[in-house]
PDB file of C-alpha atoms in Angstrom:
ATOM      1  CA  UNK B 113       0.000   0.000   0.000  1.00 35.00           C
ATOM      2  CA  UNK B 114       0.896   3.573  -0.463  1.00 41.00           C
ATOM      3  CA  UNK B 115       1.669   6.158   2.056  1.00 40.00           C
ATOM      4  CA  UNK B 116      -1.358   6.290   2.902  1.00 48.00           C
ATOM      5  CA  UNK B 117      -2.035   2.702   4.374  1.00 50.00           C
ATOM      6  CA  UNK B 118      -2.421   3.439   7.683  1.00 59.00           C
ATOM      7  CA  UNK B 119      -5.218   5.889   6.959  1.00 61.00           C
ATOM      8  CA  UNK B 120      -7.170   3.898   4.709  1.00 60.00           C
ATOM      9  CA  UNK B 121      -6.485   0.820   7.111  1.00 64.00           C
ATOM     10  CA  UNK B 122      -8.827   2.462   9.002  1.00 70.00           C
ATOM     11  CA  UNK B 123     -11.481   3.849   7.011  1.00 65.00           C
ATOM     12  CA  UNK B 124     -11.654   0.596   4.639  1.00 66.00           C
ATOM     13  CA  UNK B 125     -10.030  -2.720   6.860  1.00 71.00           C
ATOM     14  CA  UNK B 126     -12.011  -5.119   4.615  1.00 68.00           C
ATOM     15  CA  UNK B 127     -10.030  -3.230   1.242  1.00 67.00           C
ATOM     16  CA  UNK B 128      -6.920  -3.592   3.473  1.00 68.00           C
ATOM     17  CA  UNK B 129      -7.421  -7.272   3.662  1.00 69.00           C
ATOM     18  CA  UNK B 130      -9.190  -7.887  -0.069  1.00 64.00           C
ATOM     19  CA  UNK B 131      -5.439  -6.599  -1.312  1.00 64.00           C
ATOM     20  CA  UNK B 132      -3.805  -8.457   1.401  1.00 67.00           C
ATOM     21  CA  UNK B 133      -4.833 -11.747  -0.198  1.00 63.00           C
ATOM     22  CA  UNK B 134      -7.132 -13.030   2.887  1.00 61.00           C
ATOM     23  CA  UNK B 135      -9.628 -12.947  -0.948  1.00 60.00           C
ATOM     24  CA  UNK B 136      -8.067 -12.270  -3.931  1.00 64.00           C
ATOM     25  CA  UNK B 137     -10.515 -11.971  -6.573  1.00 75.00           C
ATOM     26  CA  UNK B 138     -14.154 -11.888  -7.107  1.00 79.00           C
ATOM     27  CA  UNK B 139     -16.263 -14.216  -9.750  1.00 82.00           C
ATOM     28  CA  UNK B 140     -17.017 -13.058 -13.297  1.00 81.00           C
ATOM     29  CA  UNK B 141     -18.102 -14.127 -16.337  1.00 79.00           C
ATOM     30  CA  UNK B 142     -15.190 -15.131 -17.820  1.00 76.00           C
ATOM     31  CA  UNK B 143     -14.279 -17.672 -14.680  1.00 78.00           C
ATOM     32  CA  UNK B 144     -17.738 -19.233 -13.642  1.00 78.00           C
ATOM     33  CA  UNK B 145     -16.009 -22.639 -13.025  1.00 78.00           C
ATOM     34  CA  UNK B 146     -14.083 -21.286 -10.241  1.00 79.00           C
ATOM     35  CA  UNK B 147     -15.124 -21.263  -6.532  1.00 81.00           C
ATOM     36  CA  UNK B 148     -14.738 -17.730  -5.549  1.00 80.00           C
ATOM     37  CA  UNK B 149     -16.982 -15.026  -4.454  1.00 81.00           C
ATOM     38  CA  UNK B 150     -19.442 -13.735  -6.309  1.00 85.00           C
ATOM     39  CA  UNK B 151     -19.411 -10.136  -4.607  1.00 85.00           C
ATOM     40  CA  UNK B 152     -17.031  -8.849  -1.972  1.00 83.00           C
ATOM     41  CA  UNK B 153     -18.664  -5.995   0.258  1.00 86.00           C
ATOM     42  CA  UNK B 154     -16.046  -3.307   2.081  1.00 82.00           C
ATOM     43  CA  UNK B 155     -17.698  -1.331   5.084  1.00 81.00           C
ATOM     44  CA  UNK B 156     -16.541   1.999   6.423  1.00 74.00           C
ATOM     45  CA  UNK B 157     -18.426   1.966   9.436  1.00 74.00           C
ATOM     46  CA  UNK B 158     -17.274   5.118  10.507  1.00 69.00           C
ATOM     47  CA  UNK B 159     -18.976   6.938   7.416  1.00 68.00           C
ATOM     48  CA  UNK B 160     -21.850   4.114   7.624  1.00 76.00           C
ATOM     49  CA  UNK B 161     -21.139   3.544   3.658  1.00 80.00           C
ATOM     50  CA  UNK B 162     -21.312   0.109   2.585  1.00 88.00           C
ATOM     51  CA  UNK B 163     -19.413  -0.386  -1.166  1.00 89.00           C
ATOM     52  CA  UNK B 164     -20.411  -3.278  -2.920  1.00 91.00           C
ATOM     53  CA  UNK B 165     -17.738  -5.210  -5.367  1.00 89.00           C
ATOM     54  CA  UNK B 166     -19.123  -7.089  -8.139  1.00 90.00           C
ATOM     55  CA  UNK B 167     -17.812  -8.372 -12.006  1.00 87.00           C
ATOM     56  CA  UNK B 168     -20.948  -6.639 -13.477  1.00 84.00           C
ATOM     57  CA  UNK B 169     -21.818  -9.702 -15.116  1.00 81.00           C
ATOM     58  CA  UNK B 170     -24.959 -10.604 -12.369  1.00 82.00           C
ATOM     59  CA  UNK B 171     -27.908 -10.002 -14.353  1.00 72.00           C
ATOM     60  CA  UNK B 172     -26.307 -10.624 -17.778  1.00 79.00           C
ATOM     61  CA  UNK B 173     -28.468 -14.013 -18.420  1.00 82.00           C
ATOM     62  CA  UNK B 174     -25.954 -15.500 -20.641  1.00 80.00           C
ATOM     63  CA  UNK B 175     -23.168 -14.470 -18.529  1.00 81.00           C
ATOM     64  CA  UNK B 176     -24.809 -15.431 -15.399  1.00 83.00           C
ATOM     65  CA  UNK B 177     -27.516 -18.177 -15.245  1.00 84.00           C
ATOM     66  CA  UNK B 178     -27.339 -18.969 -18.522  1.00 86.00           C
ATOM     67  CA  UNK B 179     -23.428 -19.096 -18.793  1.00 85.00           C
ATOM     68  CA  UNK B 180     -23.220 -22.793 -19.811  1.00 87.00           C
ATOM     69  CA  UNK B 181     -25.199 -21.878 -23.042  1.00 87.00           C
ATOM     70  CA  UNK B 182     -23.361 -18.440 -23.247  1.00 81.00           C
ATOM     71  CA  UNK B 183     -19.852 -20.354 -22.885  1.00 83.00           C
ATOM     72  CA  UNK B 184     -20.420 -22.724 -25.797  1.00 87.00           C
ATOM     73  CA  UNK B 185     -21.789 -20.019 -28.129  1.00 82.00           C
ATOM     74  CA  UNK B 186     -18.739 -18.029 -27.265  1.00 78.00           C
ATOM     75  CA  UNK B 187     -16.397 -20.688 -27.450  1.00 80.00           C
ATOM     76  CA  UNK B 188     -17.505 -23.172 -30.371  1.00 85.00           C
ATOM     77  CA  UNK B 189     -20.404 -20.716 -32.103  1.00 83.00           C
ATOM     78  CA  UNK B 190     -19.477 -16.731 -32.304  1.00 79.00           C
ATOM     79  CA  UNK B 191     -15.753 -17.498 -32.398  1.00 75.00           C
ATOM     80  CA  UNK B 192     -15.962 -18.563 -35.565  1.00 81.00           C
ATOM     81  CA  UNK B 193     -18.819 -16.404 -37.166  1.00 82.00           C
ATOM     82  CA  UNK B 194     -16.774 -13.352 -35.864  1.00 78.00           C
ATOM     83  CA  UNK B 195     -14.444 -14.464 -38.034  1.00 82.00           C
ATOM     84  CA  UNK B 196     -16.730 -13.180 -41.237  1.00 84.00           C
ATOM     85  CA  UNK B 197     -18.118 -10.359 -39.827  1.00 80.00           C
ATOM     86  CA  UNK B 198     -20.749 -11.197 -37.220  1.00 79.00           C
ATOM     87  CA  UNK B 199     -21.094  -9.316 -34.019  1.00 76.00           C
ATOM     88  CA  UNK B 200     -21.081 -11.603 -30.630  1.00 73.00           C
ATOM     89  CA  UNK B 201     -24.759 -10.486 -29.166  1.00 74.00           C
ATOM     90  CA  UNK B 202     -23.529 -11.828 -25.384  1.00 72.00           C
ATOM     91  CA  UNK B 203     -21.115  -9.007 -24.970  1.00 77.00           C
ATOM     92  CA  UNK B 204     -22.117  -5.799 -23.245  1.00 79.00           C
ATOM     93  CA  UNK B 205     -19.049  -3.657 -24.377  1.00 80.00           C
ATOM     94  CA  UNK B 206     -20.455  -0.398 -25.466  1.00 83.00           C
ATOM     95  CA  UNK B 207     -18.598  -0.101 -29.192  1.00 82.00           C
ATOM     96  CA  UNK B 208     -19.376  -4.053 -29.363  1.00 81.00           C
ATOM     97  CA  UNK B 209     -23.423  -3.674 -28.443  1.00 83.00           C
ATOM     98  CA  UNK B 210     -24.249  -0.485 -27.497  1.00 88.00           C
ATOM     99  CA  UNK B 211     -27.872  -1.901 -26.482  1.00 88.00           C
ATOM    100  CA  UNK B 212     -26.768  -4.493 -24.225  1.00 85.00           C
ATOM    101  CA  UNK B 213     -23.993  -2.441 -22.644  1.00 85.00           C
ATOM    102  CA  UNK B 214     -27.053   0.644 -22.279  1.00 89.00           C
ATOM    103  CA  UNK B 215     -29.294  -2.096 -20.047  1.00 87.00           C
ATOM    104  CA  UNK B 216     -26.560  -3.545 -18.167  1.00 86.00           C
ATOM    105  CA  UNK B 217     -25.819   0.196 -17.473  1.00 87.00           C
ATOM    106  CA  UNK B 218     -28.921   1.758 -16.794  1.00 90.00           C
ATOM    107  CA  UNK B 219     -29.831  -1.838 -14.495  1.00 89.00           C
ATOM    108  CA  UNK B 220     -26.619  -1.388 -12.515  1.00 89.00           C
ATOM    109  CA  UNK B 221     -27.549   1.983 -12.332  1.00 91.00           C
ATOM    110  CA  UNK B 222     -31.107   1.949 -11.003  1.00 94.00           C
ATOM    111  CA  UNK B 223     -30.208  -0.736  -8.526  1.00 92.00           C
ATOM    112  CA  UNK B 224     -28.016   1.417  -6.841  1.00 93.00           C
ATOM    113  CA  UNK B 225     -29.730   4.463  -6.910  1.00 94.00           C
ATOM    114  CA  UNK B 226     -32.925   3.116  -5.945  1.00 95.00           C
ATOM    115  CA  UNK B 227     -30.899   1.244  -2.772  1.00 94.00           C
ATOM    116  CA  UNK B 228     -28.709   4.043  -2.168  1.00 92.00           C
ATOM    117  CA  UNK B 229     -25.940   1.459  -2.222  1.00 93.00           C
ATOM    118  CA  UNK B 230     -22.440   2.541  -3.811  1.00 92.00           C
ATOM    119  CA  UNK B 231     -21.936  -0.542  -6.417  1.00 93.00           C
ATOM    120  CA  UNK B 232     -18.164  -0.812  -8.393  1.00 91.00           C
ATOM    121  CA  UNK B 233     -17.972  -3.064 -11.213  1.00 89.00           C
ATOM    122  CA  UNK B 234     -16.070  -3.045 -14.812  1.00 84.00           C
ATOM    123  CA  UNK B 235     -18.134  -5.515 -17.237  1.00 81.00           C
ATOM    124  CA  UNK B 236     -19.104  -3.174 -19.630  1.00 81.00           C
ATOM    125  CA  UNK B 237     -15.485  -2.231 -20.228  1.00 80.00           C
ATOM    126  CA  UNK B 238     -16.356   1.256 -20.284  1.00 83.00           C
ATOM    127  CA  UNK B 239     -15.578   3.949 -17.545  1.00 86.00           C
ATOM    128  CA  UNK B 240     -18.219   5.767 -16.256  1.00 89.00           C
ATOM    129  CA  UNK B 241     -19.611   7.227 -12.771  1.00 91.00           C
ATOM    130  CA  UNK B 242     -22.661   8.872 -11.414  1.00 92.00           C
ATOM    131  CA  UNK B 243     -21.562   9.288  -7.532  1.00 92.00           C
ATOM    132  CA  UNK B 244     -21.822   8.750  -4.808  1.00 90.00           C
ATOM    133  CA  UNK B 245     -23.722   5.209  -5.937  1.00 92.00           C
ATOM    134  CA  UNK B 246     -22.399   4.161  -9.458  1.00 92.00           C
ATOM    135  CA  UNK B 247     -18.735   3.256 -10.308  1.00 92.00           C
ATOM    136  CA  UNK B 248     -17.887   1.476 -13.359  1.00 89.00           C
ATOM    137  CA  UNK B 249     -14.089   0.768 -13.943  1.00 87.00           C
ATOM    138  CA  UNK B 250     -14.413  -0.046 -17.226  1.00 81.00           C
ATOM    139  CA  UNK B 251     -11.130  -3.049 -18.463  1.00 73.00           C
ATOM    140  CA  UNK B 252      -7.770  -3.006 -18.602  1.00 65.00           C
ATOM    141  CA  UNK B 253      -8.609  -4.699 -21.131  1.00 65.00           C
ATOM    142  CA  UNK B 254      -8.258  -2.573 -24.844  1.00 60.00           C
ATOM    143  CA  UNK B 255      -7.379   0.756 -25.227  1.00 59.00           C
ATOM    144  CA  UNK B 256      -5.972   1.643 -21.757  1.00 61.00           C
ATOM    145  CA  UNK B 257      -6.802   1.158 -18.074  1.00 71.00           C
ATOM    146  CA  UNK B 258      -9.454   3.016 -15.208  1.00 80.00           C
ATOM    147  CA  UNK B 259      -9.437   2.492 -12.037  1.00 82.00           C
ATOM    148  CA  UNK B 260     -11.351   3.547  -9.003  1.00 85.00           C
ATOM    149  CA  UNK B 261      -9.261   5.567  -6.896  1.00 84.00           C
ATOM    150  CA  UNK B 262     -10.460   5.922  -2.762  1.00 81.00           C
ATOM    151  CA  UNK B 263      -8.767   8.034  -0.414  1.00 78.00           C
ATOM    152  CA  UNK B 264      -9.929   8.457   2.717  1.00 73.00           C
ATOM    153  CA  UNK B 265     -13.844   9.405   1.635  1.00 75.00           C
ATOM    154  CA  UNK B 266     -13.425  10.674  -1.368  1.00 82.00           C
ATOM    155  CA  UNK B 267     -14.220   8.427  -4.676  1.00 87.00           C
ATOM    156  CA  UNK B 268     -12.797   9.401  -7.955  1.00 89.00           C
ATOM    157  CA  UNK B 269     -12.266   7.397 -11.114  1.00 88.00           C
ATOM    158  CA  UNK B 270      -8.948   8.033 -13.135  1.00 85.00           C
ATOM    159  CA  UNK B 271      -7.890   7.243 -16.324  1.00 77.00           C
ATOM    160  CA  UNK B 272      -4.560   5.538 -17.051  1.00 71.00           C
ATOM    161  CA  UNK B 273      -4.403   5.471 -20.656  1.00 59.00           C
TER     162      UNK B 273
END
């Protein structure tokens, strides 16, 4: 950790031990097999903000309930028709499918604003924010790299690229 550790030790213990290892990643779409968590939750009790950690893939049927069927379209079906041309319709990157990346968006969206819970997620793999309750990191993935940046209180999201 930075400089800083000590401070944000305090304000954000569960961050301190999410990058400590105690978890080291959270489930998404591209890793369903895997037995990890599917959302991580950090708590600054102090503020009485809860921030909740997910992929961005929950909701995404093919990436989520349906991810058998979405796998093996991916995998054995749009691989190859991409190959002539033919857009994959599971994806919800916004130059890919700018309709599926506007409902995973505006879902994510509402479901924090209408909890008034702060939700961070990147499976659009486009940057975007509407504090105090919507973070999107975007990908590292491409053109680039965003992250969401906390110190002390204060949540910003900076570009890298």
């Amino acid at each position: 950790m930075a400089t800083n550790s000590g401070k944000t030790q305090k304000i954000y213990p569960e961050l301190c031990d999410f990058l400590a290892g105690k978890t080291d990643r959270i489930k998404g779409n591209h890793d369903q097999c895997l037995i990890l968590p599917q959302s991580y939750v950090l708590s600054n009790k102090k503020l009485g903000m809860k921030i909740l950690l997910v992929h961005g893939h929950q909701g995404d049927f093919f990436c989520d309930e349906g991810y058998p069927i979405g796998w093996f379209f991916t995998k054995y079906i749009w691989r190859n028709l991409q190959w002539i041309g033919l857009k994959d319709p599971t994806t919800a990157q916004k130059d890919k499918n700018p309709q599926k990346h506007e409902l995973t968006r505006i879902a994510f969206h509402d479901w924090a604003r209408g909890r008034k819970q702060t939700v961070m997620f990147g499976h659009t793999h486009y940057a975007e924010s509407d504090p105090p309750y919507y973070w999107n990191c975007g990908s590292w993935v491409g053109n680039g790299g965003q992250a969401i940046e906390m110190i002390g209180n204060e949540i910003t999201l900076k570009n890298f690229s």
